[in-house]
PDB file of C-alpha atoms and ligand atoms in Angstrom:
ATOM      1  CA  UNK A   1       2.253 -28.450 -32.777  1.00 53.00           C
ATOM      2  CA  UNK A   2       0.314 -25.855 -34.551  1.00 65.00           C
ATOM      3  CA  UNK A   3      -3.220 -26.588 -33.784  1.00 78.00           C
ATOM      4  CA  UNK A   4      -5.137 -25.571 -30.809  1.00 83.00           C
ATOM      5  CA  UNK A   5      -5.895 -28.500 -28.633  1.00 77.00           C
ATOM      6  CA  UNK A   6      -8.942 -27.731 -26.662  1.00 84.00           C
ATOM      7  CA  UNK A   7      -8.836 -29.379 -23.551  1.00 86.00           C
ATOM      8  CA  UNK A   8     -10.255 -33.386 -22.765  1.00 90.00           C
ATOM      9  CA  UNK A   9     -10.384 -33.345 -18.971  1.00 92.00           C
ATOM     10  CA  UNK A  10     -11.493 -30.130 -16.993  1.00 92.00           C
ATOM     11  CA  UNK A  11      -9.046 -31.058 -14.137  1.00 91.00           C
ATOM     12  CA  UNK A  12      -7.522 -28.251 -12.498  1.00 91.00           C
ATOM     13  CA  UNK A  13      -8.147 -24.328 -13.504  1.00 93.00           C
ATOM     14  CA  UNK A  14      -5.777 -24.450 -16.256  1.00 91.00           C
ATOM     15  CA  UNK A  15      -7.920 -26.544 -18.073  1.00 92.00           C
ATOM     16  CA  UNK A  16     -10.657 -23.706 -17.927  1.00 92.00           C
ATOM     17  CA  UNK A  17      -8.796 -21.049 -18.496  1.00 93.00           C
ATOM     18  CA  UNK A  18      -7.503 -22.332 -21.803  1.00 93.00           C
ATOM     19  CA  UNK A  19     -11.185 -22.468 -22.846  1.00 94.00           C
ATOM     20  CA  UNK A  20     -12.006 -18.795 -21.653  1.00 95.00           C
ATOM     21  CA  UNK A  21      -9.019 -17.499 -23.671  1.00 96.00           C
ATOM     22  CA  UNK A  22     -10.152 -19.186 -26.714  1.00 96.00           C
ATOM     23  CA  UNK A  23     -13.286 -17.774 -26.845  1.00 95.00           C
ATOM     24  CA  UNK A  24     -12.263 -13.937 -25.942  1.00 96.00           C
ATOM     25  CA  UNK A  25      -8.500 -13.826 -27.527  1.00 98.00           C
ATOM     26  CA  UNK A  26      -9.041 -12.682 -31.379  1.00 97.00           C
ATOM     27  CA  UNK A  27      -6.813 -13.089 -34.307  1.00 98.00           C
ATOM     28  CA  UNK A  28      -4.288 -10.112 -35.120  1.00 98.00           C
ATOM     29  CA  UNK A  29      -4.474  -8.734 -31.046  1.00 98.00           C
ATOM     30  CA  UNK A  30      -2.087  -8.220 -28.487  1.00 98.00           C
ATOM     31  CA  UNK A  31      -1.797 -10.254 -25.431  1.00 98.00           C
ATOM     32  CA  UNK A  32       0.693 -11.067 -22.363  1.00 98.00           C
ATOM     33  CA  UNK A  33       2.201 -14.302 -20.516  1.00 98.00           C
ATOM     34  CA  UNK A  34       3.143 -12.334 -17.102  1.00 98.00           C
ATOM     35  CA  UNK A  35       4.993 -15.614 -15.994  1.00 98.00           C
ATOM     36  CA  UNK A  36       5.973 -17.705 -18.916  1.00 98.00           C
ATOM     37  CA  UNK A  37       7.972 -20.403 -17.645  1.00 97.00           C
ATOM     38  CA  UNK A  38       7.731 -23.545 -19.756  1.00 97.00           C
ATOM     39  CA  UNK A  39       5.926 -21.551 -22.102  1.00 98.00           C
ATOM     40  CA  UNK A  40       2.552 -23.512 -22.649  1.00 97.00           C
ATOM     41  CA  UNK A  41       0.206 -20.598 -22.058  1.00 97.00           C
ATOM     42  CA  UNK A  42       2.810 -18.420 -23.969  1.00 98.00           C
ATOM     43  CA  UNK A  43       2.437 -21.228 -26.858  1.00 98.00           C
ATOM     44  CA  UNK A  44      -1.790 -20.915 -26.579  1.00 97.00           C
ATOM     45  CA  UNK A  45      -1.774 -17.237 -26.871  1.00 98.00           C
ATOM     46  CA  UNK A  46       0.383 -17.363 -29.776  1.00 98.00           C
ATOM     47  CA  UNK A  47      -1.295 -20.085 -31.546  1.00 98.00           C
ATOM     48  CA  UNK A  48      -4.693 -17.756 -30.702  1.00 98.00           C
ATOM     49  CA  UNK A  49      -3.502 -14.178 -31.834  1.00 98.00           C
ATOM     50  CA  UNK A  50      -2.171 -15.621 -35.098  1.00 98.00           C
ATOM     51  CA  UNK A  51       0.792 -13.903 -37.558  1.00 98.00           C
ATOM     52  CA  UNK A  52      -1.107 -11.054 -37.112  1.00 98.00           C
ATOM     53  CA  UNK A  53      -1.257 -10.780 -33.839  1.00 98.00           C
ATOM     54  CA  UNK A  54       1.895 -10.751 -31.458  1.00 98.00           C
ATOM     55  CA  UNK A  55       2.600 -12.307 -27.605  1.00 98.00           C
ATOM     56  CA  UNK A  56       4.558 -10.387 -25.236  1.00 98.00           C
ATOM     57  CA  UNK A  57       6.200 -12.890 -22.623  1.00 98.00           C
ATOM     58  CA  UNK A  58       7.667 -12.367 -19.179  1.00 98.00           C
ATOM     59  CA  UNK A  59       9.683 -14.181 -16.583  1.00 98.00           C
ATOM     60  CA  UNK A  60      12.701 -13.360 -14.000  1.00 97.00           C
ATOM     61  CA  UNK A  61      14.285 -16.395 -15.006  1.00 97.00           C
ATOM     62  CA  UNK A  62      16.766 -17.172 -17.614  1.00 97.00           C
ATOM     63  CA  UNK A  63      15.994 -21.037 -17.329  1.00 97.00           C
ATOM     64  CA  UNK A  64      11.995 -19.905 -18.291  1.00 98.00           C
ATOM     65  CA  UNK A  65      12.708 -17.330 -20.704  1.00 98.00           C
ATOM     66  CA  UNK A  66      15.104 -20.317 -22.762  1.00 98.00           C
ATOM     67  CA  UNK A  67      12.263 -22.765 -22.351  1.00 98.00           C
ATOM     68  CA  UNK A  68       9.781 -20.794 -24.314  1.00 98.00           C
ATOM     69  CA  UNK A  69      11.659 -19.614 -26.333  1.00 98.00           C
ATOM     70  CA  UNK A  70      12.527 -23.068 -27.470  1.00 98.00           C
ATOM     71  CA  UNK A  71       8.516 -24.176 -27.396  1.00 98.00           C
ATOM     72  CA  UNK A  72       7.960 -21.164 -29.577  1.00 98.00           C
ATOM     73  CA  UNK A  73      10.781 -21.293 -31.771  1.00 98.00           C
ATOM     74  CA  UNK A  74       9.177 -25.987 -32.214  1.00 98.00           C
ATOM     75  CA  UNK A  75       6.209 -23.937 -33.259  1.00 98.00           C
ATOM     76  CA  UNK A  76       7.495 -21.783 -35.879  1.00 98.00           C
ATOM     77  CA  UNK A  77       5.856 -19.165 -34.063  1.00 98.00           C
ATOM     78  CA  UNK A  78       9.152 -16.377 -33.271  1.00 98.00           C
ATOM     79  CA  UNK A  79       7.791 -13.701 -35.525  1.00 98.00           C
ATOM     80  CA  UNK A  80       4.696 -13.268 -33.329  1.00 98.00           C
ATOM     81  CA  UNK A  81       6.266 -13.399 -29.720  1.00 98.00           C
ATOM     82  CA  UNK A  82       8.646 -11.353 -27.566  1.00 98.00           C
ATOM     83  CA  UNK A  83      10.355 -12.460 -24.399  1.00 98.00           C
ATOM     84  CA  UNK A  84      11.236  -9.959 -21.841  1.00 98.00           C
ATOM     85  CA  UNK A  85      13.346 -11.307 -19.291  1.00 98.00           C
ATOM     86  CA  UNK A  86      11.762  -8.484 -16.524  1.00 98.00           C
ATOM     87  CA  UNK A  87       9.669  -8.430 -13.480  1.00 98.00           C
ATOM     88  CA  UNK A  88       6.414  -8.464 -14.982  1.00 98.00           C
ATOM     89  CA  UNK A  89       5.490  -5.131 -12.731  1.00 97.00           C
ATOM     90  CA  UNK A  90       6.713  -3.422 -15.924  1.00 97.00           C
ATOM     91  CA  UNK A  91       4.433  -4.795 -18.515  1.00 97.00           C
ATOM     92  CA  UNK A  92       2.635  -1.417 -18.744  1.00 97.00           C
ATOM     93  CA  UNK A  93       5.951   0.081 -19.410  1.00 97.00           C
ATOM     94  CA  UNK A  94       6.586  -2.552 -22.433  1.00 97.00           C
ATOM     95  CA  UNK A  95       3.892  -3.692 -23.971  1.00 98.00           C
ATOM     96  CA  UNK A  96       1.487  -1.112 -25.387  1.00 96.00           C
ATOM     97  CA  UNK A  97      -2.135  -1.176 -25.126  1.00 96.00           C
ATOM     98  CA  UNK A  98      -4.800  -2.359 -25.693  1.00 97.00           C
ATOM     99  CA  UNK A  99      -4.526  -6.554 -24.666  1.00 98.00           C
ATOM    100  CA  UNK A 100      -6.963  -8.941 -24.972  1.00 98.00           C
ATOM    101  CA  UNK A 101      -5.666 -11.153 -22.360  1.00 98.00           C
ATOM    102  CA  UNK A 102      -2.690 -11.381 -19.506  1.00 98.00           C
ATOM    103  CA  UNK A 103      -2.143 -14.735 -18.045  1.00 98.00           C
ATOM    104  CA  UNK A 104      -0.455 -14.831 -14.187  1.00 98.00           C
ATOM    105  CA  UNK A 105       0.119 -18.308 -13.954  1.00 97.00           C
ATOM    106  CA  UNK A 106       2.033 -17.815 -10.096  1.00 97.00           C
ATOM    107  CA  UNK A 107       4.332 -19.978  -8.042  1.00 95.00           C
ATOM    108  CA  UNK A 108       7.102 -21.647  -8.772  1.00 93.00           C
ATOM    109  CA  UNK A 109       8.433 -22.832 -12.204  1.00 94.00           C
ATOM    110  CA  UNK A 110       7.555 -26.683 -12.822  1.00 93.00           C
ATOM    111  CA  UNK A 111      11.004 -28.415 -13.139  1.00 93.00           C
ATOM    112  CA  UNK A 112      13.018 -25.784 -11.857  1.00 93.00           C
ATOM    113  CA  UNK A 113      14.134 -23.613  -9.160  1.00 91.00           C
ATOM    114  CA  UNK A 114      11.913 -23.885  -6.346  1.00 91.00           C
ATOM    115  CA  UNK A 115      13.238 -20.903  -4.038  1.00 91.00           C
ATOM    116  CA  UNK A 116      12.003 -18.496  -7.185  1.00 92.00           C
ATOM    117  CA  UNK A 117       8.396 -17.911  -6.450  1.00 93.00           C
ATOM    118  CA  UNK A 118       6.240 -14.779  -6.829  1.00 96.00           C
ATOM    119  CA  UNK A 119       5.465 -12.366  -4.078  1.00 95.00           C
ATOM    120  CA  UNK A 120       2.687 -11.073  -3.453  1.00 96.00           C
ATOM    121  CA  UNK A 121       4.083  -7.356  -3.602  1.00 97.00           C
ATOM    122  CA  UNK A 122       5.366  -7.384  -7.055  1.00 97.00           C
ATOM    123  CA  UNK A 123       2.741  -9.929  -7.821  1.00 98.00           C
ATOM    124  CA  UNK A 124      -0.428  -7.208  -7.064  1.00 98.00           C
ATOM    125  CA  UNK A 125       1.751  -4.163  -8.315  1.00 98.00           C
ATOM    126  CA  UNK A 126       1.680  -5.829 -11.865  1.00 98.00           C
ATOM    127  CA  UNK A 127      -1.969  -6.763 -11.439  1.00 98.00           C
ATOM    128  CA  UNK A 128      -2.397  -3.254 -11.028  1.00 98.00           C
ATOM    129  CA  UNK A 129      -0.262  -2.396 -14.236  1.00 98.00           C
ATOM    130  CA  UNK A 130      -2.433  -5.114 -16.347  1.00 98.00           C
ATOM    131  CA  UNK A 131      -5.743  -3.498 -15.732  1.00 98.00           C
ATOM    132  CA  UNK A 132      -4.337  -0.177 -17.304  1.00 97.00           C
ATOM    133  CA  UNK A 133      -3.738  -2.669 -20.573  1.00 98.00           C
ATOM    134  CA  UNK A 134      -6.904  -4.357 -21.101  1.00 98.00           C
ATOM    135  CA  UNK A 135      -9.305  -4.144 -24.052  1.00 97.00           C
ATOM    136  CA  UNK A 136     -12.998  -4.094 -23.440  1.00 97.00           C
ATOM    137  CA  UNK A 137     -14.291  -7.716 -23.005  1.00 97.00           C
ATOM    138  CA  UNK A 138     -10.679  -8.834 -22.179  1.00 98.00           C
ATOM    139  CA  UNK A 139      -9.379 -10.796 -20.044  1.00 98.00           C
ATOM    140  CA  UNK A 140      -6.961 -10.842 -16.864  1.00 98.00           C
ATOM    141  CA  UNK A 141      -6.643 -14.685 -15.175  1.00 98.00           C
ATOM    142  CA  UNK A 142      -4.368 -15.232 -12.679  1.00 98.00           C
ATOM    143  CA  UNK A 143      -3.936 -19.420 -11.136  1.00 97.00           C
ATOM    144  CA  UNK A 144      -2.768 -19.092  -7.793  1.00 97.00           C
ATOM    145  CA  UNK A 145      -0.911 -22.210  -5.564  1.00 96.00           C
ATOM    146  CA  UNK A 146      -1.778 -21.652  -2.056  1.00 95.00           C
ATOM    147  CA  UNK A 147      -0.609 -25.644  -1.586  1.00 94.00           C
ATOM    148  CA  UNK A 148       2.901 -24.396  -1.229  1.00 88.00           C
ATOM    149  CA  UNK A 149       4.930 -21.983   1.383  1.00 85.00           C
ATOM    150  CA  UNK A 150       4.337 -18.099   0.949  1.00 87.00           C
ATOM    151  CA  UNK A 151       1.627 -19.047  -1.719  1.00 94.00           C
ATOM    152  CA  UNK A 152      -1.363 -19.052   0.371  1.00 95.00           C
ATOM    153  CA  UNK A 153      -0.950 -15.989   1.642  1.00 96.00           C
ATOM    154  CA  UNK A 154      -0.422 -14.656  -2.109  1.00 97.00           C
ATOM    155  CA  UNK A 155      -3.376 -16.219  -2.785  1.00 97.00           C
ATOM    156  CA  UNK A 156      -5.575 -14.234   0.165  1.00 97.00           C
ATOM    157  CA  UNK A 157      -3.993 -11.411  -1.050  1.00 98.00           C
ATOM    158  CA  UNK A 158      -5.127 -11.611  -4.751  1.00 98.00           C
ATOM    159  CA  UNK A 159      -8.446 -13.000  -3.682  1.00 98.00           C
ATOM    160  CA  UNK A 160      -8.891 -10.026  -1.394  1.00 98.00           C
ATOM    161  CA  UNK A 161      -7.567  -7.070  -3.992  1.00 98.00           C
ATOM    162  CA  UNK A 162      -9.827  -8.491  -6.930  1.00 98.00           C
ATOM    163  CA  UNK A 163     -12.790  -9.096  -4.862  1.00 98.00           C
ATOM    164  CA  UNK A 164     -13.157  -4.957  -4.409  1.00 98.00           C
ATOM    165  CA  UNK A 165     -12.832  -4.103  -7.981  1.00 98.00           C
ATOM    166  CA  UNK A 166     -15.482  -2.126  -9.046  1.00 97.00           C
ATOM    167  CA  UNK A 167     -18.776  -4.716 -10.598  1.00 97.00           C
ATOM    168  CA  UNK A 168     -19.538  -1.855 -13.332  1.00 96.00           C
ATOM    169  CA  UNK A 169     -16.006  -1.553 -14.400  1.00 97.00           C
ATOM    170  CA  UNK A 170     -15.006  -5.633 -13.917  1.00 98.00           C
ATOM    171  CA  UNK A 171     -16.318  -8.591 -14.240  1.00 98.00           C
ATOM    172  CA  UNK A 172     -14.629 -10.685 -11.175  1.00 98.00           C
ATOM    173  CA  UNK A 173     -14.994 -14.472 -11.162  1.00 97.00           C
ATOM    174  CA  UNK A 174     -13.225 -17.544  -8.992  1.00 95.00           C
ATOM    175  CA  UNK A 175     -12.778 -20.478 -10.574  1.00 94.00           C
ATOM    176  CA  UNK A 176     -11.770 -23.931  -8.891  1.00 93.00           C
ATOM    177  CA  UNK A 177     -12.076 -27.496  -8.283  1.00 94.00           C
ATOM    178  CA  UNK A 178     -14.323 -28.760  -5.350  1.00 94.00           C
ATOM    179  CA  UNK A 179     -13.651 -32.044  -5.198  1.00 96.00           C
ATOM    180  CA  UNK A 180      -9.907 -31.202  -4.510  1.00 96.00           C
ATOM    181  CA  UNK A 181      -8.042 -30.492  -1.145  1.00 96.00           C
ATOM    182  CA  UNK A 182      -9.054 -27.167  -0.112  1.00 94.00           C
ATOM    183  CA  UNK A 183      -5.496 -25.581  -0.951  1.00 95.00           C
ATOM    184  CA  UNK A 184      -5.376 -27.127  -4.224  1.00 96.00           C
ATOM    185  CA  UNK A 185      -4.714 -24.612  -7.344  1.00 96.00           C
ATOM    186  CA  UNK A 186      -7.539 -22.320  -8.565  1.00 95.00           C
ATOM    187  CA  UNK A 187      -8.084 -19.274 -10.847  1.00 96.00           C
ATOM    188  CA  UNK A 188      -9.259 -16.035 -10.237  1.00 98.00           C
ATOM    189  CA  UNK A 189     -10.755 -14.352 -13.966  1.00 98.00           C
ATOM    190  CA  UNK A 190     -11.577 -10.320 -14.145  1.00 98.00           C
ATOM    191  CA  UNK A 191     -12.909  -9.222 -17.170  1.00 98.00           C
ATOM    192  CA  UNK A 192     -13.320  -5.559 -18.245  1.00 98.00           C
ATOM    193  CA  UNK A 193     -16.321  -4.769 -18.878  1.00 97.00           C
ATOM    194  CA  UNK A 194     -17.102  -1.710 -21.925  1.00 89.00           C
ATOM    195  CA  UNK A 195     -18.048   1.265 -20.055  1.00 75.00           C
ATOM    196  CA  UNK A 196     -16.485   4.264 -21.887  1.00 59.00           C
ATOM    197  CA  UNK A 197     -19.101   6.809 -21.018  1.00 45.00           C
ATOM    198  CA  UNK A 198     -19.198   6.430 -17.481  1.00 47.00           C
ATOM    199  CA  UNK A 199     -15.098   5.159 -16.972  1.00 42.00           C
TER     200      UNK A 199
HETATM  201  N1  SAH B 225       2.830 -20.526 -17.225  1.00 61.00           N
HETATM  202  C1  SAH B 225       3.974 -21.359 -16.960  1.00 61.00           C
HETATM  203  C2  SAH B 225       4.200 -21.645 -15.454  1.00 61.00           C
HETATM  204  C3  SAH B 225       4.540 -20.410 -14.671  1.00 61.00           C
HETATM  205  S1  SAH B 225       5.408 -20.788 -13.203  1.00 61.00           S
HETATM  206  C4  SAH B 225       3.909 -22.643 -17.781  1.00 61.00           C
HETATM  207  O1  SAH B 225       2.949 -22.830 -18.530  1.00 61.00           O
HETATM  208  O2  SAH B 225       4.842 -23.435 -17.693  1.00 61.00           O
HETATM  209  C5  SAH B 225       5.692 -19.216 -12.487  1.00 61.00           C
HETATM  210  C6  SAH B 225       6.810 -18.422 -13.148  1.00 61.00           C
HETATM  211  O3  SAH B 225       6.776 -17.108 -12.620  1.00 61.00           O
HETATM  212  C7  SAH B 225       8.222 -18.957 -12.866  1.00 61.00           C
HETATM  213  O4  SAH B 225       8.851 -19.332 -14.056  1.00 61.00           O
HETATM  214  C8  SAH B 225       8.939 -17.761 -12.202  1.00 61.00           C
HETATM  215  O5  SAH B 225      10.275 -17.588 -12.612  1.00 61.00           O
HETATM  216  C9  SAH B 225       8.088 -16.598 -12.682  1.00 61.00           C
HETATM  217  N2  SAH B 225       8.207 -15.369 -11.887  1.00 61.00           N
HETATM  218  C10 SAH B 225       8.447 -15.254 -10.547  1.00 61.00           C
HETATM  219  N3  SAH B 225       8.454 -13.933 -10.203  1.00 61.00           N
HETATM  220  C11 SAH B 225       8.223 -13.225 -11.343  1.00 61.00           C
HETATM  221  C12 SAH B 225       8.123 -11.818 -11.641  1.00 61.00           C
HETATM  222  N4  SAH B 225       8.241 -10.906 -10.679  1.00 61.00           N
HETATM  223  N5  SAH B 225       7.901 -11.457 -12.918  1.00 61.00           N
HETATM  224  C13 SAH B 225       7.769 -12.397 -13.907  1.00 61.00           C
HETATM  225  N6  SAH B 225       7.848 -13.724 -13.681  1.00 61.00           N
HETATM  226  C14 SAH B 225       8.070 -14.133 -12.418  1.00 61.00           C
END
């Protein structure tokens, strides 16, 4: 499926996210899936940067790396996206900049492995990396799970590390549900903001 489907229901942060990216990811620029798994966000960024624009993937597993791959490959779409099977701590080291948008879509893999989640060590070092990427006005969002083991405390973790980025440098939001359980899934959204002359 070739068109972009913008979202019916606004349930969960995915939803919202998929809306954000559509209105700040431009034709012909680069952007990055930091955890592609099944490939849908991989599929959205590709479907938003265009032929002219190219999609650098990443995932640690084989299993997620064939999966979008395939979803990209329904789409036509191969020309325009690159899978890296690599810890996505090295996207500054294999994707060149500038990006106009990094998804970290964390946790576990849906129909797969569950014992392969994301830590938070590796998890902050490549949130690190991705800031050293960004465009002006672009975006970084990162869903966290803190529902399942080892998640939650990824999730204080990321809260806690985003919520002291500078305000005239980024523009942090959090993004979730209310009427949910309070560990259900939410998103955390940084934006850079375009401040050359004093960066
Ligand atoms: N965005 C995906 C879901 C991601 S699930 C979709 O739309 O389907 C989280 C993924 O992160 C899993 O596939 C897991 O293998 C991957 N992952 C775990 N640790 C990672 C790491 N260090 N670098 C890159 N990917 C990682």
């Amino acid at each position: 499926m070739n068109s972009i489907q913008s979202p019916t229901y606004l349930r969960g942060p995915v939803a919202l996210n998929h809306l954000l990216l559509q209105n700040f990811v431009q034709k012909g620029s680069k952007a990055i899936d930091a955890t592609c798994g099944n490939g849908k966000d991989t599929l959205l960024l590709a479907q938003l940067v265009g032929a002219a624009g190219h999609v650098f993937a990443f995932d640690v597993q084989k299993t997620a790396c064939l999966r979008t791959s395939e979803r990209i490959a329904d789409a036509g779409m191969q020309k325009r996206v690159t899978i890296h099977q690599a810890s996505h701590e090295l996207i500054a080291d294999l994707v060149p900049s500038p990006v106009a948008a990094i998804i970290f879509n964390l946790g576990w893999l849906p129909g797969g492995d569950r014992s392969i989640i994301t830590n938070p060590e590796t998890t902050i070092a490549a949130l690190k990396n991705s800031l050293t990427l960004l465009q002006p006005s672009g975006l970084l969002t990162i869903t966290c799970y803190p529902g399942h083991g080892g998640g939650d405390e990824e999730a204080r973790q990321v809260s806690n590390w985003a919520a002291e980025l500078a305000p005239n440098h980024w523009h942090v939001w959090r993004m979730g549900q209310m009427n949910v359980a309070t560990d259900a899934p939410s998103c955390i959204v940084v934006q850079k903001v375009n401040n050359h002359a004093d960066a």
